[in-house]
Amino acid sequence: MNAASAAIAIHNAAAAWSKALLDNAARPSGALVYDAGDGSVLTPDQFRRLREEMEQGFAGAANAGRPMLLEGGLKWQAMSLTPADMDFAGTKAAAAREIALAFGVPPMLLGLPGDSTYANYKEANKALWRLTILPLAGAILSAIRDGLAADFPDTRLQVDLDRVPALIEDRAQLWRMVAGADFLSADEKRQMVDWA
């Protein structure tokens, strides 16, 4: 989990950033500039009223693109983000990829770009089972078995590989090979298919 903590923090920050940008029409839209010409500034009441009107009338997705009516002395100064600032989606995808890798999940299975380790989804799914899920399940079952050992010394716990959808084809091929191996004893065949 520690290996993924920084990537998780980046992913969450990118999600919060993108939501804030989308709430503001995907850009810090701009600033209202008060230029009375005589050097005066807005009073605290005028400033508060202006802020409330902006938040109520122009913030959020429902108000995107809504025209603005400005009173005397107010000018709209547009602002925009650079393309690098707008790449929050790329940052989020990179962080998600790091999280997936830290937990042993091929990024391809999550639809994340930038990982072509496996030829296809099927091979990536097999790798997930063989390299991540089965070792983790084995460790859990081993710990359970150790906990039961005092009361049930002959307990044997294991994953039934014949019931793992991603491995069905491989298991069927193994069964065919074992069945056709005349030189193996029945006990050796059982051991090869994890039935020993």
XYZ file of C-alpha atoms in Angstrom:
196
model
C 0.000 0.000 0.000
C 2.887 2.395 0.745
C 4.160 1.975 -2.804
C 0.850 3.263 -4.125
C 0.170 5.990 -1.538
C 1.780 8.836 -3.505
C 0.056 7.734 -6.721
C -3.271 7.513 -4.871
C -2.784 11.045 -3.519
C -1.959 12.326 -7.035
C -4.985 10.522 -8.502
C -7.293 12.021 -5.870
C -5.810 15.497 -6.336
C -6.216 15.234 -10.126
C -9.847 14.188 -9.668
C -10.501 17.138 -7.330
C -8.679 19.480 -9.749
C -10.681 18.285 -12.739
C -13.974 18.609 -10.844
C -13.116 22.155 -9.789
C -12.167 23.040 -13.375
C -15.360 21.518 -14.736
C -17.402 23.373 -12.125
C -15.802 26.538 -13.514
C -16.337 25.670 -17.186
C -12.887 24.019 -17.408
C -10.964 27.233 -16.920
C -10.391 29.943 -14.342
C -12.641 32.009 -16.535
C -11.363 35.410 -15.619
C -11.500 38.341 -13.261
C -13.810 41.274 -12.853
C -11.690 44.406 -12.808
C -13.112 47.567 -11.246
C -11.835 50.696 -12.927
C -13.789 53.720 -11.801
C -11.281 56.091 -13.359
C -10.970 58.171 -10.205
C -8.939 55.596 -8.232
C -11.790 54.585 -5.944
C -12.415 50.957 -4.969
C -15.519 48.899 -4.284
C -16.989 49.190 -0.812
C -17.120 45.987 1.262
C -20.896 45.771 0.661
C -20.473 46.217 -3.103
C -17.725 43.588 -3.164
C -19.841 41.097 -1.151
C -22.886 41.697 -3.397
C -20.782 41.227 -6.543
C -19.257 37.991 -5.218
C -22.709 36.597 -4.307
C -24.099 37.477 -7.740
C -21.138 35.815 -9.450
C -21.455 32.617 -7.399
C -25.232 32.376 -7.792
C -25.569 33.465 -11.387
C -22.440 32.277 -13.141
C -20.773 29.381 -11.300
C -21.349 25.709 -12.110
C -22.124 23.659 -15.180
C -25.719 24.898 -15.446
C -24.501 28.468 -15.925
C -21.726 27.714 -18.416
C -21.613 30.284 -21.222
C -24.244 32.519 -19.635
C -23.792 36.165 -20.678
C -22.820 38.665 -18.010
C -24.286 42.136 -17.451
C -21.702 44.442 -15.903
C -22.320 47.719 -14.101
C -20.304 50.886 -14.623
C -16.604 50.580 -14.029
C -16.506 46.766 -14.168
C -14.584 45.047 -16.942
C -14.175 41.349 -17.628
C -10.538 40.260 -17.960
C -10.481 36.766 -19.507
C -7.906 34.222 -18.353
C -7.063 30.760 -19.561
C -4.970 27.723 -18.684
C -1.990 26.503 -20.633
C -2.283 23.107 -22.364
C 0.015 21.677 -19.665
C -2.363 22.917 -16.957
C -5.261 21.253 -18.753
C -3.553 17.823 -18.823
C -5.171 16.750 -15.563
C -6.565 13.708 -17.397
C -3.048 12.598 -18.328
C -1.857 13.097 -14.761
C -4.800 11.114 -13.439
C -4.232 8.264 -15.926
C -0.526 8.080 -15.041
C -1.351 7.934 -11.325
C -4.017 5.263 -11.925
C -1.454 3.220 -13.874
C 1.026 3.422 -10.986
C -1.683 2.339 -8.525
C -2.621 -0.634 -10.706
C 1.006 -1.720 -11.044
C 1.592 -1.381 -7.290
C -1.246 -3.827 -6.672
C -0.198 -6.202 -9.452
C -3.071 -5.366 -11.786
C -2.169 -5.065 -15.478
C -3.229 -1.500 -16.449
C -4.705 -2.902 -19.682
C -7.487 -4.518 -17.611
C -8.510 -1.087 -16.346
C -8.465 0.446 -19.814
C -5.427 2.572 -19.016
C -3.143 3.604 -21.876
C 0.595 3.138 -22.004
C 0.992 -0.535 -21.210
C 1.474 -3.070 -23.964
C 3.124 -5.822 -21.939
C 0.424 -8.312 -22.922
C -0.796 -9.181 -26.414
C -4.445 -8.886 -25.419
C -6.948 -8.600 -22.601
C -7.153 -12.381 -22.195
C -3.396 -12.695 -21.571
C -3.455 -9.751 -19.153
C -6.316 -11.392 -17.240
C -4.360 -14.670 -16.995
C -1.351 -12.736 -15.706
C -3.521 -11.040 -13.074
C -4.646 -14.446 -11.809
C -1.250 -16.143 -11.988
C 0.926 -13.293 -10.705
C -1.365 -11.511 -8.246
C -4.614 -13.205 -7.227
C -3.404 -16.812 -6.840
C -0.264 -15.924 -4.819
C -2.375 -13.678 -2.576
C -5.040 -16.378 -2.180
C -2.290 -18.909 -1.435
C -0.861 -16.703 1.315
C -4.313 -16.188 2.851
C -5.180 -19.894 2.716
C -1.779 -20.772 4.194
C -2.385 -18.412 7.130
C -5.851 -19.914 7.694
C -4.404 -23.424 7.517
C -1.718 -22.474 10.058
C -4.422 -21.141 12.367
C -6.372 -24.405 12.105
C -3.315 -26.685 12.366
C -3.580 -27.307 16.121
C -7.170 -28.600 15.900
C -7.118 -29.909 12.319
C -3.541 -30.983 11.506
C -4.384 -32.613 8.153
C -6.333 -29.646 6.783
C -5.490 -28.786 3.184
C -6.757 -25.534 1.708
C -6.172 -24.475 -1.893
C -7.808 -22.617 -4.749
C -9.718 -24.860 -7.154
C -7.912 -23.814 -10.331
C -10.467 -25.624 -12.499
C -13.053 -23.029 -11.411
C -11.022 -19.933 -12.308
C -12.572 -18.597 -15.547
C -9.331 -17.002 -16.780
C -7.495 -20.331 -16.496
C -10.121 -22.727 -17.897
C -8.389 -23.195 -21.267
C -4.973 -23.751 -19.689
C -6.410 -26.206 -17.190
C -8.281 -28.122 -19.916
C -5.033 -28.413 -21.886
C -3.204 -29.638 -18.768
C -5.903 -32.272 -18.149
C -5.581 -33.497 -21.747
C -1.789 -33.707 -21.494
C -1.900 -35.545 -18.161
C -4.575 -37.956 -19.370
C -2.457 -38.803 -22.422
C 0.768 -39.357 -20.459
C 0.881 -43.174 -20.267
C 4.235 -43.151 -18.508
C 2.871 -41.323 -15.418
C 1.398 -43.189 -12.468
C -2.043 -42.248 -11.157
C -0.439 -40.504 -8.159
C 1.884 -38.491 -10.420
C -1.090 -37.429 -12.550
C -3.019 -36.315 -9.442
C -0.019 -34.290 -8.321
C 0.277 -32.570 -11.712
C -3.354 -31.383 -11.574
C -3.085 -30.339 -7.895
C -5.196 -33.216 -6.607
C -2.439 -34.879 -4.581
